[in-house]
Short mmCIF file of C-alpha atoms in Angstrom, two decimals:
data_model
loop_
_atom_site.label_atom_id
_atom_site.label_comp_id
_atom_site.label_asym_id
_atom_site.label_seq_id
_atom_site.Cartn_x
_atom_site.Cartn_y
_atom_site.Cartn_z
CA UNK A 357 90.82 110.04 10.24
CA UNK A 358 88.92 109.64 13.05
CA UNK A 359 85.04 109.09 12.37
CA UNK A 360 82.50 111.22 14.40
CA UNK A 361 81.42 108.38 16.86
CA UNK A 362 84.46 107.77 17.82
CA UNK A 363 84.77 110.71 19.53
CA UNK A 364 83.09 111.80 22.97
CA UNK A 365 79.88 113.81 22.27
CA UNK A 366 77.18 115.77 23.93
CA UNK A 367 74.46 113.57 24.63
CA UNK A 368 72.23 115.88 27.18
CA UNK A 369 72.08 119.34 28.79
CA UNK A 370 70.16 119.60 31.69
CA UNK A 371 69.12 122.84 33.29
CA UNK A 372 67.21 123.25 37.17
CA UNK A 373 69.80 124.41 39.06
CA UNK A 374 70.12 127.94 39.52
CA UNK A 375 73.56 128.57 40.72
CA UNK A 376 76.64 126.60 40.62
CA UNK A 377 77.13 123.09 39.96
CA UNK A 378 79.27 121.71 42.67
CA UNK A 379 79.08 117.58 42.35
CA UNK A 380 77.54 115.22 40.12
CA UNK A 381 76.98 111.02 40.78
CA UNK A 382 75.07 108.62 38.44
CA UNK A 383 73.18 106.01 39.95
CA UNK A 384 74.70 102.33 39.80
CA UNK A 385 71.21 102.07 37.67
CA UNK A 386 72.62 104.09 34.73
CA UNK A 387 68.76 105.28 35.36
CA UNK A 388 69.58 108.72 36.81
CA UNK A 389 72.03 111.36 37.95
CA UNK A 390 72.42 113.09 40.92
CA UNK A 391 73.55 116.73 40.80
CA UNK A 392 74.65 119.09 44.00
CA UNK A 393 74.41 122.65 43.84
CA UNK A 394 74.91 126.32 45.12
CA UNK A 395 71.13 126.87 45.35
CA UNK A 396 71.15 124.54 48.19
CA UNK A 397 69.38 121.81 46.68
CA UNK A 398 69.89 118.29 45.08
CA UNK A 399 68.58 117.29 41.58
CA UNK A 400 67.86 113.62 40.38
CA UNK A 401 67.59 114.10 37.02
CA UNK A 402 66.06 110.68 35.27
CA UNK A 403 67.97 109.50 32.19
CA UNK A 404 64.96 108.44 30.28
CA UNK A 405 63.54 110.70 27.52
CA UNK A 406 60.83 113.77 28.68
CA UNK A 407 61.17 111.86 32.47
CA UNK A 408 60.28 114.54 35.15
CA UNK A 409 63.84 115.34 37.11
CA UNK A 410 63.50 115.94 41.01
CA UNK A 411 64.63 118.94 43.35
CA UNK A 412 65.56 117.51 46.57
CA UNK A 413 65.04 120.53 49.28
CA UNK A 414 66.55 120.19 52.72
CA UNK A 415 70.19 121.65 53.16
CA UNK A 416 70.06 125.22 54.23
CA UNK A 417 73.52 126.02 52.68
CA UNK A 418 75.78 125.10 49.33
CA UNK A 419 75.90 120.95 48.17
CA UNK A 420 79.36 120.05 48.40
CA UNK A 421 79.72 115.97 47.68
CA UNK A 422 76.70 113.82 46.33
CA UNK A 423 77.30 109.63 46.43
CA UNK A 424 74.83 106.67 45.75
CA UNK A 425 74.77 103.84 47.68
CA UNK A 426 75.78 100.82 45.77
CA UNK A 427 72.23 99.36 45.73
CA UNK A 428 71.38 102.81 44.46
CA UNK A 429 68.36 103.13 46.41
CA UNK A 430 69.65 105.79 48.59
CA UNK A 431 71.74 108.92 47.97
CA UNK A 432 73.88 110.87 50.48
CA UNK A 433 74.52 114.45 50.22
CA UNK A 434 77.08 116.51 52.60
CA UNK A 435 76.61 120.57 52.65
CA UNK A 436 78.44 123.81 54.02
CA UNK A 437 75.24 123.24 57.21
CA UNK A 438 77.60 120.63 58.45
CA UNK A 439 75.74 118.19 57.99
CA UNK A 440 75.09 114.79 55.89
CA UNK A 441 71.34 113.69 54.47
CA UNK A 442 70.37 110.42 52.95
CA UNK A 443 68.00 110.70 50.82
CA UNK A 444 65.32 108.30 48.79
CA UNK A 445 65.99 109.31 45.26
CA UNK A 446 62.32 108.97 44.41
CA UNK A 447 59.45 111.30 44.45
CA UNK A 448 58.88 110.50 47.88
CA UNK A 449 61.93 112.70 48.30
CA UNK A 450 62.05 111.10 52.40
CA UNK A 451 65.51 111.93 54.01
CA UNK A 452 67.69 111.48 57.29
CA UNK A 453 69.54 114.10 58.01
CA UNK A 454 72.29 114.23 60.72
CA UNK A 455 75.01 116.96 62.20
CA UNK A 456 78.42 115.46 61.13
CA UNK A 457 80.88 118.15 61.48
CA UNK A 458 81.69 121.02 63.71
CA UNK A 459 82.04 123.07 60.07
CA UNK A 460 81.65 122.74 56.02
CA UNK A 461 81.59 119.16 55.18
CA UNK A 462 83.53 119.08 51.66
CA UNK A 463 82.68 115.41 50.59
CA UNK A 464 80.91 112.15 51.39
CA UNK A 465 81.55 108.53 50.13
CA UNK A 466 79.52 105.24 50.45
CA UNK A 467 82.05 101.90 50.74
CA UNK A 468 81.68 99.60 48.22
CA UNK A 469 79.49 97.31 50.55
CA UNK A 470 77.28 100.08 51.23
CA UNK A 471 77.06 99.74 54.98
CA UNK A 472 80.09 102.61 56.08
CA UNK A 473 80.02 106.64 55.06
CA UNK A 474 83.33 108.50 55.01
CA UNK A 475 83.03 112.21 55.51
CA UNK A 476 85.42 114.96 54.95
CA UNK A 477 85.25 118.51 56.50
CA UNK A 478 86.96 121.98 57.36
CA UNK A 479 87.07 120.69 60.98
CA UNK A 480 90.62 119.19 59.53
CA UNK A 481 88.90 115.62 60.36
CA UNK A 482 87.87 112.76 58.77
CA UNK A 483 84.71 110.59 59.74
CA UNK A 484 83.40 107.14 59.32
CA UNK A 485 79.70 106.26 59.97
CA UNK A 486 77.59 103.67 59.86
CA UNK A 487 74.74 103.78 57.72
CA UNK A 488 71.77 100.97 59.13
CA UNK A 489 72.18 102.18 62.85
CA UNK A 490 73.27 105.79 62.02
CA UNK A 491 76.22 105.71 64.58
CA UNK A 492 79.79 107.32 64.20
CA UNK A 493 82.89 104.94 64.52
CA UNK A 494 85.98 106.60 64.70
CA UNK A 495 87.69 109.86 63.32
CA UNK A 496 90.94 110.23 61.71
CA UNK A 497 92.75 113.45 62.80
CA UNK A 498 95.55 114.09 61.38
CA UNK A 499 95.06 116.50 58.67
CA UNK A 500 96.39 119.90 60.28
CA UNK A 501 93.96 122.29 57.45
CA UNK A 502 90.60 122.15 55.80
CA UNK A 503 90.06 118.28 54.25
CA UNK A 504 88.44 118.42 50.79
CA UNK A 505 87.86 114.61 49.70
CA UNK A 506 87.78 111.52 51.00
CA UNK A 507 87.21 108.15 49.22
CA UNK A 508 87.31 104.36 50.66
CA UNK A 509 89.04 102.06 48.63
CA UNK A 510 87.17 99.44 46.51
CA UNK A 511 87.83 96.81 48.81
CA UNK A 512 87.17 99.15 52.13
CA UNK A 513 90.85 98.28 53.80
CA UNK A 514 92.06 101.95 52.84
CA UNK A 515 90.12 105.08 53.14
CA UNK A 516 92.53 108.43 50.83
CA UNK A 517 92.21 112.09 52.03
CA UNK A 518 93.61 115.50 50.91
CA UNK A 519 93.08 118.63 51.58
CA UNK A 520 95.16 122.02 52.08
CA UNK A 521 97.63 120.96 54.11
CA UNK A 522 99.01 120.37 50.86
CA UNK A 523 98.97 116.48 51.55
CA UNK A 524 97.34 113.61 50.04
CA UNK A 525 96.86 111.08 53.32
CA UNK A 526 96.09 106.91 53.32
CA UNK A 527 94.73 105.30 55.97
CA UNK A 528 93.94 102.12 57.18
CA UNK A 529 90.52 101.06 58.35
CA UNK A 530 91.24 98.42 60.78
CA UNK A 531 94.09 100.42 62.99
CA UNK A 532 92.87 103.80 62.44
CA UNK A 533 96.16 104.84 61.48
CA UNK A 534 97.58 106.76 58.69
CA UNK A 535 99.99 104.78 56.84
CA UNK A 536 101.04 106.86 54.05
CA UNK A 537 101.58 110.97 53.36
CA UNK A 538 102.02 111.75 49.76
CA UNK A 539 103.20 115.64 49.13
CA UNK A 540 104.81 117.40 46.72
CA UNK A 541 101.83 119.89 46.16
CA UNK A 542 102.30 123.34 45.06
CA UNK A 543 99.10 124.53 46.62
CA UNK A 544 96.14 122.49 47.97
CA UNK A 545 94.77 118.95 47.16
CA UNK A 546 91.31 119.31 46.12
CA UNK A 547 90.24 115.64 45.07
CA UNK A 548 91.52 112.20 45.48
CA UNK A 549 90.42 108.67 44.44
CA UNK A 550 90.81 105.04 43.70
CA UNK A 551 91.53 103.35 40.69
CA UNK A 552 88.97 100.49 40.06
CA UNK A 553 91.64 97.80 41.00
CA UNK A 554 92.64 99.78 44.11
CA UNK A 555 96.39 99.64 43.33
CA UNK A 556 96.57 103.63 42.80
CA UNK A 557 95.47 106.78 43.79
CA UNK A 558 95.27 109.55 41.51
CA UNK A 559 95.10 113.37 43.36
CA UNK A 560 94.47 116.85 41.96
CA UNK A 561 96.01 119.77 42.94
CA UNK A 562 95.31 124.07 43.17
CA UNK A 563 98.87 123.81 41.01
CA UNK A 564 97.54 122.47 38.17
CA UNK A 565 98.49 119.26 38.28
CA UNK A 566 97.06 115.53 38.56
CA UNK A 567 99.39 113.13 40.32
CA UNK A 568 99.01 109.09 40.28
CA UNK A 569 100.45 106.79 42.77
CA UNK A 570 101.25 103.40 43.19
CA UNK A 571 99.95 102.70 46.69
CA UNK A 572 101.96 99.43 46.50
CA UNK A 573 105.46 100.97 46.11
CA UNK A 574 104.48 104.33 47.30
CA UNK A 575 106.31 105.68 44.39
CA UNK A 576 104.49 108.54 41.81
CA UNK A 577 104.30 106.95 38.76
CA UNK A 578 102.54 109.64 36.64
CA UNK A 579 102.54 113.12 37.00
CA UNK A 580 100.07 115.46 34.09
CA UNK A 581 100.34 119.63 34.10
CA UNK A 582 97.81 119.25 31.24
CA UNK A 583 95.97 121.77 32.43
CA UNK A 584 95.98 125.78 33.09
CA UNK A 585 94.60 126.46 36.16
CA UNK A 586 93.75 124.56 39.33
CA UNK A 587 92.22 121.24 38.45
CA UNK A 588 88.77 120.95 41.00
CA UNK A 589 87.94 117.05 40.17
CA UNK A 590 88.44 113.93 38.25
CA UNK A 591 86.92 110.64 37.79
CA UNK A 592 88.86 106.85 36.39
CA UNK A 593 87.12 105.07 34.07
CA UNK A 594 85.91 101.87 35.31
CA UNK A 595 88.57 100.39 32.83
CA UNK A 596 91.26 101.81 34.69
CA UNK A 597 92.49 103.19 31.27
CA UNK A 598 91.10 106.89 31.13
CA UNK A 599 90.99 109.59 33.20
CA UNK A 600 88.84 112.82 33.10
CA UNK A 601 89.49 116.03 34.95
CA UNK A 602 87.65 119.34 35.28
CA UNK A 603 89.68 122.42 36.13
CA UNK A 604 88.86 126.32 36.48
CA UNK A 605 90.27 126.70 33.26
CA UNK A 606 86.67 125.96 32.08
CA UNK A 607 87.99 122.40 30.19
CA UNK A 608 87.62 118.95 30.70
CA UNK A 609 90.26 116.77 29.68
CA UNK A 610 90.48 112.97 29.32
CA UNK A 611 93.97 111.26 29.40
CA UNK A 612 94.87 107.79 27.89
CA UNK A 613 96.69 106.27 31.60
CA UNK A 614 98.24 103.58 29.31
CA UNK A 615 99.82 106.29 26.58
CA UNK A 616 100.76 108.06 29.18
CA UNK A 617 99.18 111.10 27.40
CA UNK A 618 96.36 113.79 27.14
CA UNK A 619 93.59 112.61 24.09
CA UNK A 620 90.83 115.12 24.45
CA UNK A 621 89.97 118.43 25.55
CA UNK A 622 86.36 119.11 26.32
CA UNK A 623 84.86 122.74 25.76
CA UNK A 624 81.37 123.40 27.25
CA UNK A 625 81.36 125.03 30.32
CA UNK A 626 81.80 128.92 30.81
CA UNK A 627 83.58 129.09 34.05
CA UNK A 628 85.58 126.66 35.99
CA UNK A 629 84.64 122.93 35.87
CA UNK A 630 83.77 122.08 39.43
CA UNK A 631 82.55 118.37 38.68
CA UNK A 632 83.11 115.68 36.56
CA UNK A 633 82.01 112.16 36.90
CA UNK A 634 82.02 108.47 34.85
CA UNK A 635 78.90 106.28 34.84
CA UNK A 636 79.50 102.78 36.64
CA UNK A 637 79.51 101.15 33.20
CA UNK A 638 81.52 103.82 31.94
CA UNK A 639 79.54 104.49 28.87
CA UNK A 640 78.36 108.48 29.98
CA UNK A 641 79.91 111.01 32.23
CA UNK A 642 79.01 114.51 33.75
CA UNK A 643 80.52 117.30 34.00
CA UNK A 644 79.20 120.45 35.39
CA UNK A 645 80.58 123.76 36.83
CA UNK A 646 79.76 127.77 37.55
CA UNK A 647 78.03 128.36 34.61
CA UNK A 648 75.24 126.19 36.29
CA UNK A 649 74.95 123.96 33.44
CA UNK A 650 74.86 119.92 33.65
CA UNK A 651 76.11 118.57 30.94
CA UNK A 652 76.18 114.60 29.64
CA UNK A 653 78.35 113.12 27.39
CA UNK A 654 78.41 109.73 25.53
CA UNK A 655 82.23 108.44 26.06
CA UNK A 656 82.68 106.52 23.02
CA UNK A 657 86.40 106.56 22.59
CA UNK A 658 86.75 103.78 25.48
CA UNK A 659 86.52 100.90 22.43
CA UNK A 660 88.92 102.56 20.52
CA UNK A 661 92.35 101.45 20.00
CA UNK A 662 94.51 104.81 20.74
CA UNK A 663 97.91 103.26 19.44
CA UNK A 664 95.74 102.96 16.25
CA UNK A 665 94.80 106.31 16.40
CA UNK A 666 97.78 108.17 17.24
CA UNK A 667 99.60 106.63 14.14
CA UNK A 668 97.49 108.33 11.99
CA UNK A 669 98.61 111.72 13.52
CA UNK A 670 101.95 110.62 13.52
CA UNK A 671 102.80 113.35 10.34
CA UNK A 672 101.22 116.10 12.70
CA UNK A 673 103.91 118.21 14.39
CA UNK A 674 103.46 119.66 17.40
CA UNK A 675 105.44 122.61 18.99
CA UNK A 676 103.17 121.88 22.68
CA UNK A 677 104.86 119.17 25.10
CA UNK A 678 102.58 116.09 25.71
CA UNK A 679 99.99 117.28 22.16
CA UNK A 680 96.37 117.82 22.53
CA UNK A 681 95.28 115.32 20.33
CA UNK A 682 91.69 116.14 20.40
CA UNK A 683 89.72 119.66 21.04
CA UNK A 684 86.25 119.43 21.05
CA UNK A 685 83.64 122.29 20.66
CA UNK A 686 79.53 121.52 21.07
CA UNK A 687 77.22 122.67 19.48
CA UNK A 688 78.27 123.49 16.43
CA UNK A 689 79.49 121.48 13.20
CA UNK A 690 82.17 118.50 13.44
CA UNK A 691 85.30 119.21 10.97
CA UNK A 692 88.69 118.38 11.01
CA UNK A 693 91.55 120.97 11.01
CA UNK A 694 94.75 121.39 12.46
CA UNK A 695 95.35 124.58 14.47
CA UNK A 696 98.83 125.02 16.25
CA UNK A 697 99.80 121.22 15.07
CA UNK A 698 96.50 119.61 16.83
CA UNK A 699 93.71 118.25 15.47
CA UNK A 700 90.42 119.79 16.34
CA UNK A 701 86.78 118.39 16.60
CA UNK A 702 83.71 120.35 16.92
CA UNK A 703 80.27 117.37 16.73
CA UNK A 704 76.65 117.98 16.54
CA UNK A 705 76.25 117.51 20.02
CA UNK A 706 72.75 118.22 22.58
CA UNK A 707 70.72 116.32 21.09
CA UNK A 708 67.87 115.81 23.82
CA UNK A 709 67.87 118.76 25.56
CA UNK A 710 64.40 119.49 26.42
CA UNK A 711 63.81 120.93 29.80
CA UNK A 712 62.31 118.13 32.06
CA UNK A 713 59.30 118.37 34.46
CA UNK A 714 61.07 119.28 37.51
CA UNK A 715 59.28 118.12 40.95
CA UNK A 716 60.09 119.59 44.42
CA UNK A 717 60.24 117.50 47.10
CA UNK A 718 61.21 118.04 50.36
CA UNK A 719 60.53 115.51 53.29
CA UNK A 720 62.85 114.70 56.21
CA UNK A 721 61.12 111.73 58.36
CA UNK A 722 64.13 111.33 60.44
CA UNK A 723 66.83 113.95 62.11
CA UNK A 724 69.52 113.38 64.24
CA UNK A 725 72.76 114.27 65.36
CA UNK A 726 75.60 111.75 64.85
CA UNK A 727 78.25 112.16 68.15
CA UNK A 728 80.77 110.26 69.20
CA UNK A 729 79.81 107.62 71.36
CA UNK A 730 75.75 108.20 71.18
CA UNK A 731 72.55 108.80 69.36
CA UNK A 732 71.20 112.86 70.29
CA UNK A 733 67.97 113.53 68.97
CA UNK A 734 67.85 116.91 67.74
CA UNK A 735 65.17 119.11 69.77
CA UNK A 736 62.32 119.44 68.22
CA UNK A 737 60.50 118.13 65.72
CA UNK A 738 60.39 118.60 61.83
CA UNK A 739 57.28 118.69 60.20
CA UNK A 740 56.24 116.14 57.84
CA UNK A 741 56.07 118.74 55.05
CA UNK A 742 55.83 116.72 51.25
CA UNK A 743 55.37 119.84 48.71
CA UNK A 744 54.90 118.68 44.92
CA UNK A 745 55.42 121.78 42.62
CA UNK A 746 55.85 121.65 39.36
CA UNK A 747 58.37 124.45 38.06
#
């Protein structure tokens, strides 16, 4: 049987926010996470022990996307105001802020080289900036409904988009044109990514479902209804081997990609799961959702040998298609049982969930608006507020 460690657990629970948890990023550091919300402002909460966290005000309507740089000195943000800020994820708390869209902007994405932003918004459009001069470079247009994610492949040749057009789109950076449409979808695409390698694309759907392609052959080569309601996010595993998906039926789930099969199901959250998201080294990920709670978890199972582990279930009949071979429960005891032919797991888990210092900070030593074509100052200036308040 399965030992305790092996299994993912609650490492952290941090509460600040004070509405819904819309987006979650950890820094390429492991040193802190970065947390978007309803409230309209952006945490950085710091991963060491009884560190103060720090509320990033600014945005004058809901946090949609949240991204670090690569260096992970700076942090973008995108927001229902339409526009983008970068932000220094410090207590200096400066940020430049700049109008990207003519509506919501649903996500933002640094490329792996750090120098291009990719932008995704309810103007049906998809933007691509440049981050040291601040300039826009081109648009891709051919979404005909809201887009809800876009993501640049690893090596920056691709940029993926979805949204509810029902499509999943790929496009190529050089031509500006969109190469591939991938449908199929029972209602809209909410979320799309990359694989670490860059040979798939894995996309979520309003019908439930998470859908992987080979971008290569163009040909679906997994498709997972593992869920039972619309599934709002995922996140790969830097391995390329796991998958994790939040969905509003208020459970994260993590899928083996090389069984072919669902391992774990998460319960923490009371209300959909809005966010989930791996550390770059793969050892943590968040999750978070509209119960306002951000929650950490130590992975753990990404040493184990799953072949191994399935055999010993092997005697365990199941009546449910593709089995849930894991449920897990915080907070309260761990035990083994089988319930419906599954085995279920409930750890110790929140172990260092003191409430942190929480700072507010709110600075913005640059604003602009980034057109087509030309820099436009926005009228007016901003004050050079820099509030400290401890909460």
């Amino acid at each position: 049987m399965a030992s305790v460690m092996e299994d993912p657990t609650l490492e952290r629970h941090f509460k600040g926010h004070k509405d819904v948890i819309s987006c979650a990023d950890f820094n390429p550091n492991n040193k802190q996470l970065a947390t978007g919300s309803c409230d309209k402002s952006l945490m950085i909460w710091n991963l060491a022990p009884k560190a103060r966290a720090f509320r990033f005000v600014g945005h004058t309507d809901v946090i949609t996307g949240v991204n670090f740089a690569p260096s992970g000195s700076m942090v973008a943000s995108s927001s229902r105001d339409q526009t983008v800020r970068l932000w220094t994820p410090s207590i200096k708390g400066e940020s430049t802020v700049f109008k990207a869209h003519t509506a919501s902007v649903r996500s933002v994405h640094f490329s792996r080289d750090g120098q291009r932003l990719v932008t995704a918004s309810d103007d049906k459009s998809v933007k691509v900036w440049g981050v040291e001069r601040k300039k826009f470079l081109y648009s891709l247009n051919r979404h005909t409904n809201w887009v809800r994610c876009a993501r640049f492949s690893p090596d920056g040749r691709l940029i993926a988009s979805c949204g509810d057009d029902r499509t999943v789109r790929l496009w190529d950076t050089s031509s500006h044109q969109c190469i591939n449409i991938f449908t199929d979808y029972g209602g809209s695409a909410t979320f799309v990514d990359f694989n670490s390698s860059g040979t798939c694309i894995a996309s979520s759907g309003a019908d439930n479902t998470i859908k992987i392609w080979d971008i290569r052959t163009n040909k679906l080569i997994q498709h997972y209804k593992v869920h039972n309601a619309g599934v709002n996010c995922f996140s790969f595993h830097p391995s390329g081997n796991y998958l994790i998906s939040g969905s509003s039926d208020s459970t994260i789930k993590i899928l083996d990609l090389l069984e072919g099969r669902l391992i774990y199901t998460l319960h923490g959250h009371k209300g959909p799961v809005l966010t989930v998201m791996f550390s770059r080294d793969g050892d943590l990920f968040a999750s978070g959702g509209a119960d306002s709670q951000v929650l950490m978890w130590k992975t753990n199972f990404d040493s184990l040998n799953y072949r191994e582990l399935l055999s010993r279930h092997s005697k365990r009949v199941t009546p449910d298609p593709p089995p849930h071979l894991m449920d897990i429960y915080p907070r309260s005891h761990h035990r083994h049982h089988p319930q419906n032919g599954t085995v279920e797991i409930n750890p110790v888990a929140d172990t260092q969930s003191t409430d942190p210092q929480v700072v507010e900070v709110g600075r913005v030593v640059f604003s602009t608006t980034w057109m087509p074509f030309q820099l436009q100052p926005i009228s007016g200036k901003h004050p050079h507020t820099h509030t400290l308040r401890t909460i």
